[in-house]
GROMACS .gro file of C-alpha atoms in nm:
model
  239
    1GLY     CA    1   0.270   1.510   1.406
    2HIS     CA    2   0.320   1.930   1.411
    3CYS     CA    3   0.207   1.995   1.074
    4GLY     CA    4  -0.002   1.710   1.021
    5GLY     CA    5   0.152   1.503   0.788
    6ARG     CA    6   0.057   1.426   0.413
    7ALA     CA    7  -0.319   1.457   0.443
    8VAL     CA    8  -0.214   1.891   0.520
    9ARG     CA    9   0.071   1.900   0.287
   10ASN     CA   10  -0.142   1.764  -0.017
   11LYS     CA   11  -0.337   2.111   0.003
   12HIS     CA   12  -0.446   2.053  -0.384
   13HIS     CA   13  -0.638   1.729  -0.273
   14ALA     CA   14  -0.393   1.513  -0.515
   15LEU     CA   15  -0.603   1.149  -0.479
   16LEU     CA   16  -0.346   0.986  -0.597
   17ARG     CA   17  -0.045   1.117  -0.476
   18GLY     CA   18   0.240   0.894  -0.443
   19LEU     CA   19   0.040   0.621  -0.560
   20LEU     CA   20   0.044   0.677  -0.937
   21LYS     CA   21   0.305   0.518  -1.151
   22CYS     CA   22   0.412   0.565  -1.545
   23GLY     CA   23   0.407   0.206  -1.715
   24SER     CA   24   0.616   0.330  -1.995
   25CYS     CA   25   0.919   0.460  -1.812
   26ASP     CA   26   0.834   0.244  -1.478
   27CYS     CA   27   0.838   0.538  -1.239
   28GLY     CA   28   0.617   0.733  -1.048
   29MET     CA   29   0.457   1.059  -1.170
   30SER     CA   30   0.406   1.331  -0.949
   31HIS     CA   31   0.101   1.586  -0.885
   32THR     CA   32   0.174   1.953  -1.056
   33TYR     CA   33  -0.064   2.228  -1.171
   34SER     CA   34  -0.111   2.545  -1.386
   35SER     CA   35  -0.324   2.822  -1.351
   36LYS     CA   36  -0.486   3.093  -1.585
   37GLY     CA   37  -0.656   3.375  -1.440
   38ASN     CA   38  -0.897   3.209  -1.138
   39ARG     CA   39  -0.900   2.841  -1.304
   40LEU     CA   40  -0.625   2.586  -1.136
   41TYR     CA   41  -0.536   2.290  -1.391
   42ARG     CA   42  -0.414   1.982  -1.209
   43TYR     CA   43  -0.216   1.738  -1.377
   44TYR     CA   44  -0.001   1.385  -1.297
   45VAL     CA   45   0.343   1.416  -1.494
   46CYS     CA   46   0.594   1.148  -1.508
   47HIS     CA   47   0.933   1.175  -1.301
   48LYS     CA   48   1.127   1.088  -1.617
   49ALA     CA   49   0.961   1.325  -1.858
   50GLN     CA   50   1.040   1.615  -1.568
   51LYS     CA   51   1.405   1.491  -1.518
   52GLN     CA   52   1.510   1.409  -1.884
   53GLY     CA   53   1.292   1.611  -2.101
   54TRP     CA   54   0.929   1.574  -2.220
   55GLN     CA   55   1.025   1.382  -2.530
   56THR     CA   56   1.161   1.078  -2.322
   57CYS     CA   57   0.838   0.958  -2.222
   58PRO     CA   58   0.526   0.884  -2.462
   59SER     CA   59   0.265   1.007  -2.229
   60PRO     CA   60   0.463   1.248  -2.004
   61SER     CA   61   0.145   1.364  -1.831
   62ILE     CA   62  -0.221   1.310  -1.774
   63PRO     CA   63  -0.484   1.545  -1.641
   64ALA     CA   64  -0.558   1.473  -1.284
   65GLY     CA   65  -0.912   1.495  -1.245
   66GLN     CA   66  -0.953   1.251  -1.560
   67ILE     CA   67  -0.768   0.924  -1.375
   68GLU     CA   68  -0.862   1.028  -1.039
   69GLN     CA   69  -1.251   1.003  -1.194
   70PHE     CA   70  -1.145   0.739  -1.376
   71VAL     CA   71  -0.990   0.526  -1.068
   72VAL     CA   72  -1.294   0.582  -0.865
   73GLU     CA   73  -1.480   0.472  -1.091
   74GLN     CA   74  -1.327   0.141  -1.095
   75ILE     CA   75  -1.310   0.088  -0.745
   76LYS     CA   76  -1.720   0.150  -0.769
   77GLY     CA   77  -1.737  -0.082  -1.038
   78ILE     CA   78  -1.610  -0.367  -0.875
   79GLY     CA   79  -1.860  -0.341  -0.562
   80ARG     CA   80  -2.138  -0.372  -0.837
   81ASP     CA   81  -2.018  -0.693  -0.990
   82ARG     CA   82  -2.019  -0.972  -0.774
   83THR     CA   83  -1.786  -1.162  -0.996
   84LEU     CA   84  -1.536  -0.869  -1.000
   85ILE     CA   85  -1.527  -0.905  -0.609
   86GLN     CA   86  -1.450  -1.255  -0.631
   87GLU     CA   87  -1.137  -1.195  -0.864
   88THR     CA   88  -1.064  -0.918  -0.642
   89LEU     CA   89  -1.081  -1.163  -0.288
   90VAL     CA   90  -0.895  -1.413  -0.502
   91ARG     CA   91  -0.598  -1.169  -0.642
   92ALA     CA   92  -0.578  -0.996  -0.290
   93ARG     CA   93  -0.560  -1.324  -0.090
   94GLY     CA   94  -0.277  -1.469  -0.334
   95GLN     CA   95  -0.068  -1.146  -0.309
   96ALA     CA   96  -0.107  -1.178   0.077
   97GLU     CA   97  -0.013  -1.540   0.099
   98GLU     CA   98   0.284  -1.539  -0.142
   99GLN     CA   99   0.434  -1.265   0.079
  100ILE     CA  100   0.357  -1.456   0.422
  101ALA     CA  101   0.503  -1.779   0.204
  102ARG     CA  102   0.829  -1.517   0.110
  103LEU     CA  103   0.856  -1.424   0.537
  104ARG     CA  104   0.833  -1.818   0.616
  105SER     CA  105   1.089  -1.883   0.425
  106GLU     CA  106   1.347  -1.629   0.495
  107ARG     CA  107   1.243  -1.713   0.844
  108GLU     CA  108   1.351  -2.021   0.801
  109GLU     CA  109   1.653  -1.944   0.627
  110LEU     CA  110   1.755  -1.687   0.932
  111GLN     CA  111   1.688  -1.987   1.202
  112HIS     CA  112   1.933  -2.221   1.012
  113ARG     CA  113   2.216  -1.930   1.028
  114LEU     CA  114   2.125  -1.862   1.379
  115ARG     CA  115   2.181  -2.261   1.459
  116ASP     CA  116   2.514  -2.237   1.248
  117SER     CA  117   2.648  -1.885   1.414
  118HIS     CA  118   2.557  -2.018   1.774
  119ALA     CA  119   2.715  -2.349   1.690
  120GLU     CA  120   3.031  -2.159   1.579
  121LEU     CA  121   3.083  -1.941   1.871
  122ALA     CA  122   3.041  -2.212   2.112
  123LYS     CA  123   3.344  -2.358   1.920
  124LEU     CA  124   3.556  -2.009   1.945
  125ALA     CA  125   3.439  -1.932   2.283
  126VAL     CA  126   3.618  -2.270   2.392
  127ALA     CA  127   3.930  -2.202   2.171
  128THR     CA  128   4.220  -2.067   2.358
  129LEU     CA  129   4.376  -1.871   2.071
  130THR     CA  130   4.062  -1.731   1.963
  131SER     CA  131   4.038  -1.348   1.839
  132ASP     CA  132   3.817  -1.114   1.980
  133PRO     CA  133   3.749  -0.961   1.625
  134GLN     CA  134   3.589  -1.329   1.521
  135LEU     CA  135   3.359  -1.312   1.856
  136ALA     CA  136   3.269  -0.964   1.795
  137ASP     CA  137   3.163  -1.025   1.396
  138ILE     CA  138   2.975  -1.346   1.505
  139ASN     CA  139   2.798  -1.181   1.773
  140ASP     CA  140   2.700  -0.916   1.547
  141ARG     CA  141   2.558  -1.145   1.268
  142ILE     CA  142   2.346  -1.298   1.586
  143ARG     CA  143   2.219  -0.973   1.663
  144SER     CA  144   2.117  -0.853   1.311
  145ALA     CA  145   1.948  -1.224   1.232
  146ASP     CA  146   1.748  -1.204   1.547
  147ARG     CA  147   1.623  -0.845   1.519
  148ARG     CA  148   1.506  -0.956   1.133
  149VAL     CA  149   1.311  -1.270   1.254
  150THR     CA  150   1.121  -1.039   1.515
  151GLU     CA  151   1.048  -0.815   1.218
  152ILE     CA  152   0.958  -1.080   1.022
  153ASP     CA  153   0.736  -1.213   1.298
  154ASN     CA  154   0.546  -0.844   1.301
  155GLU     CA  155   0.493  -0.895   0.947
  156LEU     CA  156   0.384  -1.230   0.975
  157ALA     CA  157   0.095  -1.094   1.220
  158VAL     CA  158  -0.037  -0.826   1.041
  159LEU     CA  159  -0.074  -1.041   0.728
  160GLU     CA  160  -0.208  -1.320   0.892
  161ALA     CA  161  -0.448  -1.097   1.043
  162GLY     CA  162  -0.534  -0.920   0.736
  163LEU     CA  163  -0.631  -1.188   0.539
  164ILE     CA  164  -0.975  -1.129   0.427
  165ASP     CA  165  -1.296  -1.355   0.308
  166GLU     CA  166  -1.551  -1.257   0.016
  167ALA     CA  167  -1.817  -1.122   0.303
  168GLU     CA  168  -1.534  -0.864   0.386
  169VAL     CA  169  -1.461  -0.773   0.053
  170ALA     CA  170  -1.814  -0.754  -0.072
  171ALA     CA  171  -1.893  -0.489   0.241
  172ALA     CA  172  -1.601  -0.280   0.173
  173LEU     CA  173  -1.645  -0.229  -0.204
  174THR     CA  174  -1.986  -0.198  -0.204
  175GLU     CA  175  -1.970   0.076   0.092
  176PHE     CA  176  -1.725   0.218  -0.102
  177ASP     CA  177  -1.995   0.320  -0.372
  178ALA     CA  178  -2.232   0.442  -0.130
  179LEU     CA  179  -1.966   0.655   0.115
  180TRP     CA  180  -1.759   0.793  -0.151
  181ASP     CA  181  -1.951   1.122  -0.220
  182CYS     CA  182  -2.007   1.197   0.153
  183LEU     CA  183  -1.655   1.197   0.215
  184SER     CA  184  -1.415   1.531   0.239
  185PRO     CA  185  -1.170   1.533  -0.020
  186ARG     CA  186  -0.879   1.477   0.283
  187GLU     CA  187  -1.066   1.162   0.393
  188GLN     CA  188  -1.122   1.061   0.038
  189ALA     CA  189  -0.730   1.087   0.023
  190ARG     CA  190  -0.712   0.849   0.293
  191VAL     CA  191  -0.993   0.616   0.184
  192ILE     CA  192  -0.754   0.545  -0.178
  193GLU     CA  193  -0.453   0.567   0.025
  194LEU     CA  194  -0.562   0.277   0.249
  195LEU     CA  195  -0.753   0.072  -0.016
  196VAL     CA  196  -0.501   0.100  -0.300
  197GLU     CA  197  -0.082   0.025  -0.322
  198GLN     CA  198  -0.036   0.130  -0.674
  199ILE     CA  199  -0.196   0.260  -1.034
  200VAL     CA  200   0.021   0.186  -1.342
  201TYR     CA  201  -0.078   0.423  -1.558
  202ASP     CA  202   0.031   0.302  -1.938
  203GLY     CA  203  -0.034   0.635  -2.201
  204VAL     CA  204   0.063   0.466  -2.463
  205GLU     CA  205  -0.182   0.130  -2.463
  206GLY     CA  206  -0.442   0.329  -2.261
  207ASN     CA  207  -0.456   0.093  -1.970
  208VAL     CA  208  -0.514   0.163  -1.618
  209SER     CA  209  -0.432  -0.124  -1.368
  210LEU     CA  210  -0.476  -0.094  -0.989
  211THR     CA  211  -0.308  -0.319  -0.720
  212PHE     CA  212  -0.534  -0.357  -0.368
  213ARG     CA  213  -0.389  -0.364  -0.061
  214PRO     CA  214  -0.562  -0.675   0.122
  215ALA     CA  215  -0.504  -0.543   0.464
  216GLY     CA  216  -0.642  -0.194   0.352
  217ILE     CA  217  -0.966  -0.352   0.232
  218LYS     CA  218  -1.017  -0.522   0.597
  219LEU     CA  219  -0.975  -0.226   0.764
  220LEU     CA  220  -1.193  -0.026   0.587
  221ALA     CA  221  -1.499  -0.335   0.631
  222SER     CA  222  -1.395  -0.330   0.986
  223GLU     CA  223  -1.414   0.133   0.979
  224LEU     CA  224  -1.713   0.098   0.826
  225ALA     CA  225  -1.884  -0.169   1.016
  226SER     CA  226  -1.791   0.057   1.301
  227ARG     CA  227  -1.933   0.356   1.155
  228LYS     CA  228  -2.266   0.192   1.086
  229GLU     CA  229  -2.245   0.048   1.500
  230GLU     CA  230  -2.199   0.424   1.573
  231ALA     CA  231  -2.466   0.585   1.369
  232ALA     CA  232  -2.732   0.302   1.517
  233LEU     CA  233  -2.626   0.396   1.836
  234SER     CA  234  -2.659   0.752   1.795
  235ARG     CA  235  -3.035   0.723   1.655
  236PHE     CA  236  -3.169   0.464   1.959
  237SER     CA  237  -2.989   0.722   2.237
  238THR     CA  238  -3.198   1.007   2.059
  239LYS     CA  239  -3.547   0.873   2.069
   0.00000   0.00000   0.00000
């Protein structure tokens, strides 16, 4: 809070900081730089190559500007292509629905365990020779399961509220194209982090894959709609 968070610490405007992964080594890639004279050269470097030697990774680094521009152009390209928007919607909703199904399954299992634990506790409570450690252990299991059920309920509420439709995907990704060049570097990094969960760079095959945050797409669409309303009100009030 005092230092302004990641946006302030990210002084070299590493757009993909914390998002980029080396597909060859299945590990993260860190932003680094070197300087020559007055020029700054930025790179993303494979964690394995940094720790175990350059020769351990088939593609240990990539120029930061190159990969950042490529990712931005891919996102802009989706907003220009209706077919890609629909495909992004299908994948984003599928990702969210899989997570919802997994959490519901876990919740059901926890509820089953809670019923068993409460029944066991009731039996032990009336037994004359019950030892305190047994009761304490069951109570700990119940408290732990109750906490996790609450966490799951909160996660489900966020995921279900974040389910998106085609209009929201189209609005967010189409507006992204028009808005991008008007944003400051700090705002650009925030928008990318909002939209993108992970970027995998496969230097051997020359491929880059993006995984979107479904809730991020919805949040961006809502934020852009609010900005439009504020701009419209501002224009109206000045007339």
